[in-house]
Short mmCIF file of C-alpha atoms and ligand atoms in Angstrom, two decimals:
data_model
loop_
_atom_site.label_atom_id
_atom_site.label_comp_id
_atom_site.label_asym_id
_atom_site.label_seq_id
_atom_site.Cartn_x
_atom_site.Cartn_y
_atom_site.Cartn_z
CA UNK T 1443 26.20 8.34 -34.13
CA UNK T 1444 22.80 7.60 -35.36
CA UNK T 1445 21.13 10.84 -36.89
CA UNK T 1446 17.72 12.09 -35.23
CA UNK T 1447 14.91 12.40 -37.34
CA UNK T 1448 13.45 15.80 -37.45
CA UNK T 1449 10.16 14.42 -37.14
CA UNK T 1450 8.69 11.39 -35.85
CA UNK T 1451 5.32 9.82 -35.66
CA UNK T 1452 4.84 6.72 -33.59
CA UNK T 1453 1.72 5.04 -33.92
CA UNK T 1454 -0.27 8.11 -34.62
CA UNK T 1455 -4.28 7.81 -35.12
CA UNK T 1456 -6.68 10.09 -35.74
CA UNK T 1457 -10.50 8.69 -35.09
CA UNK T 1458 -13.33 10.75 -35.65
CA UNK T 1459 -16.46 9.63 -33.93
CA UNK T 1460 -19.65 9.17 -35.66
CA UNK T 1461 -23.42 8.66 -34.75
CA UNK T 1462 -24.67 8.40 -31.31
CA UNK T 1463 -25.65 5.94 -29.28
CA UNK T 1464 -27.97 5.21 -26.17
CA UNK T 1465 -27.65 8.34 -23.85
CA UNK T 1466 -25.71 10.50 -26.86
CA UNK T 1467 -22.81 7.99 -26.47
CA UNK T 1468 -20.57 7.90 -29.54
CA UNK T 1469 -20.65 4.35 -30.64
CA UNK T 1470 -18.86 4.40 -33.70
CA UNK T 1471 -15.13 5.67 -35.29
CA UNK T 1472 -13.82 6.52 -38.51
CA UNK T 1473 -10.35 5.70 -38.56
CA UNK T 1474 -8.95 8.37 -40.71
CA UNK T 1475 -5.48 7.20 -39.62
CA UNK T 1476 -4.94 4.04 -38.02
CA UNK T 1477 -1.37 3.50 -36.46
CA UNK T 1478 1.30 5.54 -39.00
CA UNK T 1479 4.97 5.45 -37.84
CA UNK T 1480 7.45 7.53 -39.60
CA UNK T 1481 10.59 9.39 -39.50
CA UNK T 1482 11.69 12.44 -41.44
CA UNK T 1483 15.00 13.11 -41.31
CA UNK T 1484 16.40 16.99 -42.11
CA UNK T 1485 16.97 17.81 -45.47
CA UNK T 1486 15.04 15.01 -46.88
CA UNK T 1487 11.55 14.47 -48.96
CA UNK T 1488 9.42 11.62 -47.72
CA UNK T 1489 6.51 11.04 -50.43
CA UNK T 1490 3.26 10.28 -48.90
CA UNK T 1491 0.90 8.88 -51.45
CA UNK T 1492 -2.61 7.19 -51.70
CA UNK T 1493 -6.22 7.29 -52.97
CA UNK T 1494 -8.68 9.97 -51.93
CA UNK T 1495 -9.71 9.14 -48.21
CA UNK T 1496 -6.76 7.15 -47.35
CA UNK T 1497 -5.85 9.48 -44.49
CA UNK T 1498 -2.70 11.08 -46.16
CA UNK T 1499 -3.84 14.88 -45.67
CA UNK T 1500 -5.16 14.33 -42.46
CA UNK T 1501 -1.39 12.55 -41.48
CA UNK T 1502 -0.03 16.05 -42.82
CA UNK T 1503 -2.22 18.42 -40.70
CA UNK T 1504 -1.32 16.63 -37.55
CA UNK T 1505 2.57 16.90 -38.74
CA UNK T 1506 1.98 20.76 -38.56
CA UNK T 1507 -0.26 20.58 -35.68
CA UNK T 1508 -3.27 21.95 -37.23
CA UNK T 1509 -5.06 18.76 -35.66
CA UNK T 1510 -4.21 17.09 -33.01
CA UNK T 1511 -3.68 12.64 -32.82
CA UNK T 1512 -6.05 11.22 -30.87
CA UNK T 1513 -3.62 8.25 -30.14
CA UNK T 1514 0.22 7.95 -30.19
CA UNK T 1515 2.53 10.56 -30.54
CA UNK T 1516 4.47 13.06 -32.66
CA UNK T 1517 7.76 14.12 -32.12
CA UNK T 1518 9.85 17.11 -33.25
CA UNK T 1519 13.29 16.92 -33.03
CA UNK T 1520 12.90 14.75 -30.30
CA UNK T 1521 10.59 16.54 -28.39
CA UNK T 1522 6.61 15.68 -28.30
CA UNK T 1523 4.79 18.41 -30.47
CA UNK T 1524 2.18 19.45 -27.72
CA UNK T 1525 5.09 20.59 -25.88
CA UNK T 1526 6.33 22.68 -28.53
CA UNK T 1527 2.69 24.05 -29.10
CA UNK T 1528 2.59 25.29 -25.94
CA UNK T 1529 5.62 27.63 -26.34
CA UNK T 1530 3.97 28.66 -29.60
CA UNK T 1531 7.08 28.12 -31.43
CA UNK T 1532 5.80 25.11 -33.62
CA UNK T 1533 4.48 27.67 -36.50
CA UNK T 1534 8.19 28.51 -37.11
CA UNK T 1535 9.64 25.32 -37.62
CA UNK T 1536 6.77 23.46 -39.09
CA UNK T 1537 4.53 25.10 -42.42
CA UNK T 1538 2.39 23.81 -45.02
CA UNK T 1539 1.24 24.60 -48.82
CA UNK T 1540 -2.04 23.45 -50.03
CA UNK T 1541 -3.44 22.24 -53.24
CA UNK T 1542 -5.63 25.39 -53.84
CA UNK T 1543 -3.39 28.10 -52.57
CA UNK T 1544 -6.13 30.57 -53.46
CA UNK T 1545 -8.44 29.35 -50.60
CA UNK T 1546 -5.50 29.71 -48.43
CA UNK T 1547 -4.58 33.52 -49.40
CA UNK T 1548 -7.05 35.98 -48.29
CA UNK T 1549 -8.27 37.90 -51.19
CA UNK T 1550 -8.93 41.04 -49.56
CA UNK T 1551 -4.96 41.18 -48.43
CA UNK T 1552 -2.29 42.56 -50.68
CA UNK T 1553 0.51 39.88 -51.75
CA UNK T 1554 2.97 41.68 -49.22
CA UNK T 1555 0.26 41.47 -46.14
CA UNK T 1556 -0.09 38.00 -46.68
CA UNK T 1557 3.41 37.04 -47.13
CA UNK T 1558 4.36 38.98 -44.55
CA UNK T 1559 1.71 37.97 -42.22
CA UNK T 1560 3.54 34.66 -40.52
CA UNK T 1561 6.26 37.53 -39.43
CA UNK T 1562 3.84 39.91 -37.85
CA UNK T 1563 2.20 37.15 -35.57
CA UNK T 1564 5.69 36.02 -34.69
CA UNK T 1565 6.88 39.73 -33.89
CA UNK T 1566 9.69 39.35 -36.00
CA UNK T 1567 11.55 42.54 -37.45
CA UNK T 1568 9.89 45.83 -37.63
CA UNK T 1569 7.73 47.09 -40.89
CA UNK T 1570 10.67 47.97 -42.69
CA UNK T 1571 12.83 44.77 -42.38
CA UNK T 1572 9.41 42.84 -42.82
CA UNK T 1573 8.74 44.65 -46.34
CA UNK T 1574 12.94 43.93 -46.95
CA UNK T 1575 11.94 40.16 -46.24
CA UNK T 1576 8.80 40.03 -48.30
CA UNK T 1577 10.88 41.20 -51.29
CA UNK T 1578 13.68 38.63 -50.78
CA UNK T 1579 10.92 35.83 -50.93
CA UNK T 1580 9.05 36.91 -53.38
CA UNK T 1581 12.64 37.05 -55.40
CA UNK T 1582 13.33 33.54 -54.18
CA UNK T 1583 9.87 32.15 -55.65
CA UNK T 1584 10.82 33.67 -59.21
CA UNK T 1585 8.00 36.82 -58.55
CA UNK T 1586 9.42 40.75 -58.33
CA UNK T 1587 8.90 42.98 -55.50
CA UNK T 1588 6.05 45.11 -57.45
CA UNK T 1589 4.08 42.12 -56.86
CA UNK T 1590 3.96 42.39 -53.31
CA UNK T 1591 1.25 45.66 -54.02
CA UNK T 1592 -1.08 43.37 -55.80
CA UNK T 1593 -4.36 40.87 -54.69
CA UNK T 1594 -4.02 37.21 -55.39
CA UNK T 1595 -6.84 37.42 -58.03
CA UNK T 1596 -4.36 39.04 -60.21
CA UNK T 1597 -2.22 36.13 -60.15
CA UNK T 1598 -2.11 32.92 -62.27
CA UNK T 1599 -2.44 29.37 -60.41
CA UNK T 1600 1.45 28.64 -60.59
CA UNK T 1601 1.98 32.15 -59.51
CA UNK T 1602 -0.48 31.39 -56.57
CA UNK T 1603 1.37 28.60 -55.50
CA UNK T 1604 4.71 30.62 -55.71
CA UNK T 1605 2.68 32.97 -53.31
CA UNK T 1606 2.00 30.29 -50.91
CA UNK T 1607 5.79 28.63 -50.92
CA UNK T 1608 6.88 32.19 -50.28
CA UNK T 1609 4.32 32.15 -47.21
CA UNK T 1610 5.37 29.11 -46.04
CA UNK T 1611 8.96 29.95 -46.14
CA UNK T 1612 8.80 33.34 -44.51
CA UNK T 1613 9.77 31.73 -40.72
CA UNK T 1614 12.47 29.59 -42.27
CA UNK T 1615 11.20 26.85 -41.26
CA UNK T 1616 12.81 23.32 -41.16
CA UNK T 1617 9.92 21.08 -42.74
CA UNK T 1618 7.18 22.22 -44.83
CA UNK T 1619 4.11 19.70 -45.82
CA UNK T 1620 3.21 19.99 -49.15
CA UNK T 1621 -0.26 18.86 -49.41
CA UNK T 1622 -0.81 17.84 -53.05
CA UNK T 1623 0.68 21.28 -54.32
CA UNK T 1624 1.13 20.73 -57.79
CA UNK T 1625 -2.35 18.29 -58.63
CA UNK T 1626 -4.45 21.43 -59.92
CA UNK T 1627 -1.92 22.81 -62.06
CA UNK T 1628 -1.06 22.37 -65.88
CA UNK T 1629 1.83 19.59 -66.51
CA UNK T 1630 4.68 22.40 -67.41
CA UNK T 1631 3.64 24.27 -64.55
CA UNK T 1632 3.85 21.46 -62.15
CA UNK T 1633 7.47 20.78 -63.24
CA UNK T 1634 8.17 24.53 -62.57
CA UNK T 1635 6.81 24.20 -59.00
CA UNK T 1636 8.76 20.91 -58.32
CA UNK T 1637 11.90 22.10 -59.39
CA UNK T 1638 11.53 25.15 -57.31
CA UNK T 1639 10.71 23.45 -53.84
CA UNK T 1640 13.91 20.81 -55.02
CA UNK T 1641 15.80 24.36 -55.60
CA UNK T 1642 14.93 25.94 -52.31
CA UNK T 1643 15.35 22.18 -50.82
CA UNK T 1644 18.85 22.50 -51.86
CA UNK T 1645 19.50 26.14 -50.34
CA UNK T 1646 17.74 25.99 -47.40
CA UNK T 1647 18.32 22.25 -46.05
CA UNK T 1648 14.68 21.71 -45.47
CA UNK T 1649 12.57 18.74 -45.39
CA UNK T 1650 9.15 18.05 -47.10
CA UNK T 1651 6.34 15.30 -46.29
CA UNK T 1652 5.31 15.78 -49.88
CA UNK T 1653 1.55 14.52 -50.30
CA UNK T 1654 0.19 13.12 -53.86
CA UNK T 1655 -2.63 11.17 -55.12
CA UNK T 1656 -0.65 9.14 -57.56
CA UNK T 1657 2.75 7.73 -57.10
CA UNK T 1658 4.24 9.23 -60.44
CA UNK T 1659 4.05 13.03 -58.98
CA UNK T 1660 6.05 12.23 -55.90
CA UNK T 1661 9.00 10.28 -58.07
CA UNK T 1662 10.92 13.52 -58.98
CA UNK T 1663 11.11 14.76 -55.27
CA UNK T 1664 11.07 12.32 -53.11
CA UNK T 1665 13.81 10.58 -51.34
CA UNK T 1666 11.61 8.05 -49.45
CA UNK T 1667 8.33 6.89 -50.14
CA UNK T 1668 5.13 6.02 -47.87
CA UNK T 1669 1.96 4.36 -49.68
CA UNK T 1670 -1.07 4.79 -47.78
CA UNK T 1671 -3.86 2.71 -47.91
CA UNK T 1672 -7.13 3.02 -45.57
CA UNK T 1673 -5.44 4.86 -42.83
CA UNK T 1674 -2.06 2.56 -42.46
CA UNK T 1675 1.23 2.81 -44.66
CA UNK T 1676 1.19 -0.13 -46.42
CA UNK T 1677 5.16 0.07 -47.99
CA UNK T 1678 7.69 2.69 -47.00
CA UNK T 1679 11.02 2.52 -49.02
CA UNK T 1680 13.61 4.40 -50.77
CA UNK T 1681 12.31 5.84 -53.80
CA UNK T 1682 14.65 3.50 -56.24
CA UNK T 1683 13.69 0.48 -54.28
CA UNK T 1684 10.03 1.04 -54.49
CA UNK T 1685 10.29 2.01 -57.91
CA UNK T 1686 12.39 -0.95 -59.21
CA UNK T 1687 11.33 -3.42 -56.66
CA UNK T 1688 7.54 -2.99 -55.26
CA UNK T 1689 6.71 -5.77 -52.87
CA UNK T 1690 3.18 -4.86 -51.82
CA UNK T 1691 0.47 -5.64 -54.18
CA UNK T 1692 -1.40 -2.23 -54.04
CA UNK T 1693 1.91 -0.68 -54.66
CA UNK T 1694 2.74 -2.92 -57.80
CA UNK T 1695 -0.97 -1.70 -58.66
CA UNK T 1696 -0.40 1.79 -58.69
CA UNK T 1697 3.13 1.22 -60.41
CA UNK T 1698 1.73 -0.50 -63.26
CA UNK T 1699 -0.46 2.08 -64.35
CA UNK T 1700 2.80 4.75 -64.68
CA UNK T 1701 4.30 4.89 -68.01
CA UNK T 1702 7.76 3.60 -67.98
CA UNK T 1703 10.61 5.14 -69.90
CA UNK T 1704 12.17 1.86 -70.73
CA UNK T 1705 10.73 0.64 -73.98
CA UNK T 1706 11.05 -3.12 -72.74
CA UNK T 1707 9.11 -2.75 -69.66
CA UNK T 1708 6.18 -0.51 -71.41
CA UNK T 1709 4.40 -3.98 -72.26
CA UNK T 1710 4.31 -5.29 -68.49
CA UNK T 1711 0.82 -6.26 -67.38
CA UNK T 1712 -1.29 -3.29 -66.13
CA UNK T 1713 -2.98 -4.57 -62.90
CA UNK T 1714 -6.68 -3.19 -62.61
CA UNK T 1715 -7.70 -2.94 -59.04
CA UNK T 1716 -11.81 -3.80 -58.77
CA UNK T 1717 -13.73 -1.87 -56.47
CA UNK T 1718 -13.79 0.97 -54.43
CA UNK T 1719 -11.68 2.05 -51.71
CA UNK T 1720 -13.81 0.67 -48.70
CA UNK T 1721 -14.92 3.01 -45.97
CA UNK T 1722 -12.47 3.96 -43.14
CA UNK T 1723 -15.64 4.05 -41.41
CA UNK T 1724 -16.49 0.33 -41.85
CA UNK T 1725 -12.96 -1.11 -43.20
CA UNK T 1726 -12.69 -4.93 -43.80
CA UNK T 1727 -11.56 -7.36 -41.38
CA UNK T 1728 -8.08 -9.01 -41.51
CA UNK T 1729 -5.71 -7.39 -44.47
CA UNK T 1730 -7.89 -4.08 -45.31
CA UNK T 1731 -6.62 -4.55 -49.04
CA UNK T 1732 -7.94 -8.09 -49.45
CA UNK T 1733 -11.39 -7.06 -51.16
CA UNK T 1734 -8.91 -5.64 -53.78
CA UNK T 1735 -6.07 -7.43 -53.86
CA UNK T 1736 -5.62 -9.62 -57.17
CA UNK T 1737 -3.40 -12.19 -55.23
CA UNK T 1738 -5.65 -12.29 -51.91
CA UNK T 1739 -5.34 -15.88 -49.64
CA UNK T 1740 -8.10 -16.90 -47.22
CA UNK T 1741 -5.83 -15.87 -44.15
CA UNK T 1742 -6.04 -12.43 -45.51
CA UNK T 1743 -9.60 -12.08 -44.42
CA UNK T 1744 -9.24 -12.80 -40.67
CA UNK T 1745 -5.13 -11.51 -40.21
CA UNK T 1746 -4.04 -8.22 -40.62
CA UNK T 1747 -0.17 -7.85 -41.80
CA UNK T 1748 2.47 -5.73 -39.61
CA UNK T 1749 4.40 -3.50 -41.52
CA UNK T 1750 7.82 -5.39 -41.25
CA UNK T 1751 11.33 -4.96 -42.77
CA UNK T 1752 11.58 -6.98 -46.34
CA UNK T 1753 14.60 -5.31 -46.96
CA UNK T 1754 17.43 -2.66 -45.19
CA UNK T 1755 15.49 -0.26 -47.06
CA UNK T 1756 12.07 -1.29 -46.95
CA UNK T 1757 9.19 -2.09 -45.05
CA UNK T 1758 5.88 -3.48 -46.09
CA UNK T 1759 2.35 -4.59 -44.49
CA UNK T 1760 1.42 -8.02 -46.35
CA UNK T 1761 1.12 -11.53 -45.39
CA UNK T 1762 3.26 -12.63 -48.60
CA UNK T 1763 6.66 -11.72 -46.67
CA UNK T 1764 5.68 -12.10 -43.20
CA UNK T 1765 7.73 -15.43 -43.55
CA UNK T 1766 10.32 -13.62 -45.41
CA UNK T 1767 11.38 -10.92 -42.87
CA UNK T 1768 14.77 -9.29 -43.29
CA UNK T 1769 17.77 -10.02 -40.75
FE1 SF4 S 797 -2.95 -9.23 -50.67
FE2 SF4 S 797 -2.93 -10.94 -48.58
FE3 SF4 S 797 -0.84 -9.42 -48.85
FE4 SF4 S 797 -2.96 -8.01 -48.12
S1 SF4 S 797 -1.98 -9.90 -46.86
S2 SF4 S 797 -1.63 -7.37 -49.55
S3 SF4 S 797 -4.29 -9.34 -48.80
S4 SF4 S 797 -1.87 -10.96 -50.32
#
């Protein structure tokens, strides 16, 4: 029997109205997310990568219910997300950790109170049971029980991210959206946090949607990777296939900037993208990547490619592949 996805995004959109026309009518929309479909299965990590402003964080916020889509549907265990919200049980299953843990940790609360807060909000346990759970969580993320009496300002950046993870784990969620959780940390600390997330996943069997700016940042932790450009997924594949055989010209450009461990591959051509990411308020017609694509064709200015299977393990949105659709 086919496994049911834990979370399923079906053509989700987030269009923000901007500007006013006659009689105060909103006449223009920023299409921050514009038709994203994606499945995340139990126990797996999907990496979501793309440049700043491509819509990846907005997607993450919708997945945990912090923001509602303006179109499409999100399903959790086969049920629409908004039906879970009505039951206030969503937060138990879907959590988020952020790039800047300090801004998400109340500086006036002790660490113990911060980590216990989700338990209090969901009326889980007595005060002493919650303190016991806080101690367990501190230990799980590599900190000690006595850290619970301190304040966030007393911790380093890496330790604060550990606190953010402990808080996210308090209710034993099934999925955590990790929004660039290591991008503000030193490289050695990044590895420690990624290893910790991996260990926790192995122990608890939870799923991650791991958002990052650079494709290399998601390599270590992801099973599958989705590449976003201007609010859309332009390539989705399992990690090995994406790194060994990228198909979309944008993915190829991102990967060409990543140092390769194989010395024979180190002299491969670096693809430099010219021009800035266009504004999602005024995206190019046709393929939205055509203004920067090194292999753009005339029809790319007119035709918006669909995200279609290019193998059993990959989907690509590029006209170069529309006549090579996998069976
Ligand atoms: Fe480049 Fe055209 Fe493919 Fe878009 S559809 S990625 S512009 S070749």
